[in-house]
Amino acid sequence: MVNLTSLRGPGDITFETQTAQLTCTDALAKGDIVMLTLASGGYTACTKSATADSTPDHILGVALEDVGAGGRGEIGLKGVFNCACEDDMDAGIPGSQSASTAGRLKSITTNPAADSGAFVKMVAISLAATATAGDLTSCLFDGITGFSSAAV
């Protein structure tokens, strides 16, 4: 879970940021959602997140800069980041990897009764409304542990 610290009293909260420098297999644009690649007992690389990367066994991140294929880039793992989102991500809405567009977040339901077959990791809460699909939107992001999961 994302750690938070009060700075000046009620209402003034900052969120701890965790990032990593990783080798990026694919070319990435700032805000793209990525999946970390496990190899030799550690995570040293990432790929642009595919549309099936929303299960809880994956660690997701956010490209914090444009990176060429094979280059090293800064990847956000926890904190508030500008994420590439579908147009249904509005303030306060939970999100996970889009099922239709690689590298983007899409809103998800937190009601298992509404989607009983789904078991996804909620990795983001949008802090603003997304006007157009693909726009960068400020999101509270936790690609390691996520925020919650649907009941099984």
C-alpha positions as a printed Julia matrix, in Angstrom:
152×3 Matrix{Float64}:
   0.0     0.0     0.0
   1.14    3.55   -0.67
   2.6     5.28    2.4
   1.3     8.74    3.25
   2.57   11.46    5.52
   0.78   14.54    6.86
   2.85   17.67    6.28
   0.93   20.56    7.82
  -2.19   19.19    9.41
  -5.58   18.08    8.14
  -5.88   17.98    4.37
  -2.19   18.35    3.55
  -0.97   14.88    2.64
   1.98   13.86    0.51
   2.47   10.35   -0.84
   5.8     8.55   -0.74
   7.26    8.09   -4.22
   9.18    4.99   -5.28
  10.88    4.81   -8.67
  13.45    2.6   -10.4
  15.81    2.92  -13.36
  14.98   -0.03  -15.64
  15.88   -1.21  -19.13
  12.81   -0.71  -21.32
  12.31   -3.48  -23.89
   9.78   -1.38  -25.83
   9.79    2.3   -26.8
   7.72    4.14  -24.18
   6.02    7.51  -24.0
   5.77    9.38  -20.71
   2.73    8.05  -18.85
   2.67    4.58  -20.47
   1.8     1.75  -18.1
   4.52   -0.93  -18.04
   4.91   -4.46  -16.66
   8.12   -5.3   -14.85
  10.0    -8.34  -16.16
  11.21  -10.94  -13.65
  14.53  -12.52  -14.62
  17.31  -14.18  -12.59
  15.52  -13.49   -9.32
  15.03   -9.75   -9.82
  13.31   -6.99  -11.77
  15.72   -5.1   -14.04
  13.58   -4.5   -17.13
  10.06   -3.63  -18.23
   7.79   -3.89  -21.27
   4.79   -1.8   -22.31
   1.88   -3.33  -20.42
  -0.31   -5.56  -22.58
  -4.07   -5.73  -22.31
  -3.91   -8.92  -20.21
  -1.48   -7.62  -17.55
  -4.03   -6.77  -14.85
  -3.8    -9.91  -12.72
  -2.39   -9.58   -9.2
   0.77  -11.56  -10.01
   2.15   -8.74  -12.19
   4.02   -5.65  -11.0
   3.08   -2.57  -13.0
   4.74    0.82  -13.27
   4.47    4.16  -15.07
   7.03    5.52  -17.56
   8.1     8.87  -16.13
   9.83    9.9   -19.36
   9.99    9.01  -23.05
  12.39    6.07  -23.54
  13.66    4.43  -26.73
  13.46    0.63  -27.12
  16.39   -0.93  -25.26
  17.13    2.27  -23.32
  17.05    2.83  -19.57
  14.31    4.97  -18.13
  12.81    6.05  -14.83
   9.73    4.0   -13.92
   7.29    5.04  -11.18
   6.22    2.18   -8.9
   4.34    4.01   -6.13
   3.24    7.63   -5.79
   1.32   10.29   -7.72
   2.19   10.15  -11.44
   0.77   11.33  -14.75
  -0.6     8.12  -16.28
  -1.92    7.44  -19.79
  -5.64    6.77  -19.26
  -8.79    5.89  -21.18
 -11.46    8.61  -21.19
 -13.52    6.93  -18.44
 -10.97    7.67  -15.7
 -12.52   10.44  -13.6
 -11.55   11.82  -10.2
 -11.95    9.2    -7.47
 -12.37    6.31   -9.92
 -10.24    3.16   -9.41
  -8.27    1.86  -12.37
  -6.24   -1.02  -13.76
  -4.61   -1.95  -17.08
  -7.0    -1.29  -19.99
  -8.42   -4.46  -21.55
  -8.49   -2.79  -24.97
  -5.42   -0.5   -25.18
  -1.88   -1.49  -24.17
  -0.09    0.97  -21.89
  -3.23    2.71  -20.54
  -5.32    2.64  -17.38
  -9.08    2.08  -17.52
 -11.71    2.42  -14.8
 -12.71   -0.77  -13.0
 -15.53   -1.74  -10.68
 -14.82   -2.61   -7.07
 -18.09   -4.54   -6.81
 -17.46   -8.27   -7.37
 -21.17   -8.81   -8.0
 -20.96   -6.54  -11.05
 -18.11   -8.55  -12.58
 -17.9   -11.86  -10.73
 -15.43  -13.39  -13.21
 -12.85  -10.65  -12.81
  -9.89  -10.76  -10.48
  -7.68   -7.79  -11.15
  -5.26   -5.67   -9.16
  -6.5    -2.12   -8.63
  -3.32   -0.1    -9.22
  -4.59    3.48   -9.48
  -7.08    6.03   -8.22
  -7.57    8.93  -10.59
  -7.09   12.37   -9.03
  -8.63   14.24  -11.97
 -10.94   13.65  -14.94
  -9.53   12.36  -18.23
 -10.97   14.38  -21.13
  -9.72   12.32  -24.08
  -8.45    8.73  -24.27
  -4.66    8.73  -24.05
  -4.44   11.96  -22.04
  -2.04   12.07  -19.1
  -4.06   12.18  -15.88
  -2.79   12.59  -12.32
  -3.28    9.26  -10.52
  -2.35    7.86   -7.13
  -0.51    4.72   -8.32
   0.69    1.54   -6.59
   1.85   -1.05   -9.1
   3.48   -3.32   -6.52
   0.75   -4.24   -4.03
  -2.2    -2.31   -5.44
  -5.03   -1.0    -3.3
  -7.47   -3.93   -3.13
  -8.78   -6.93   -4.99
 -12.23   -8.24   -5.7
 -13.45  -10.98   -3.38
 -13.03  -14.44   -4.83
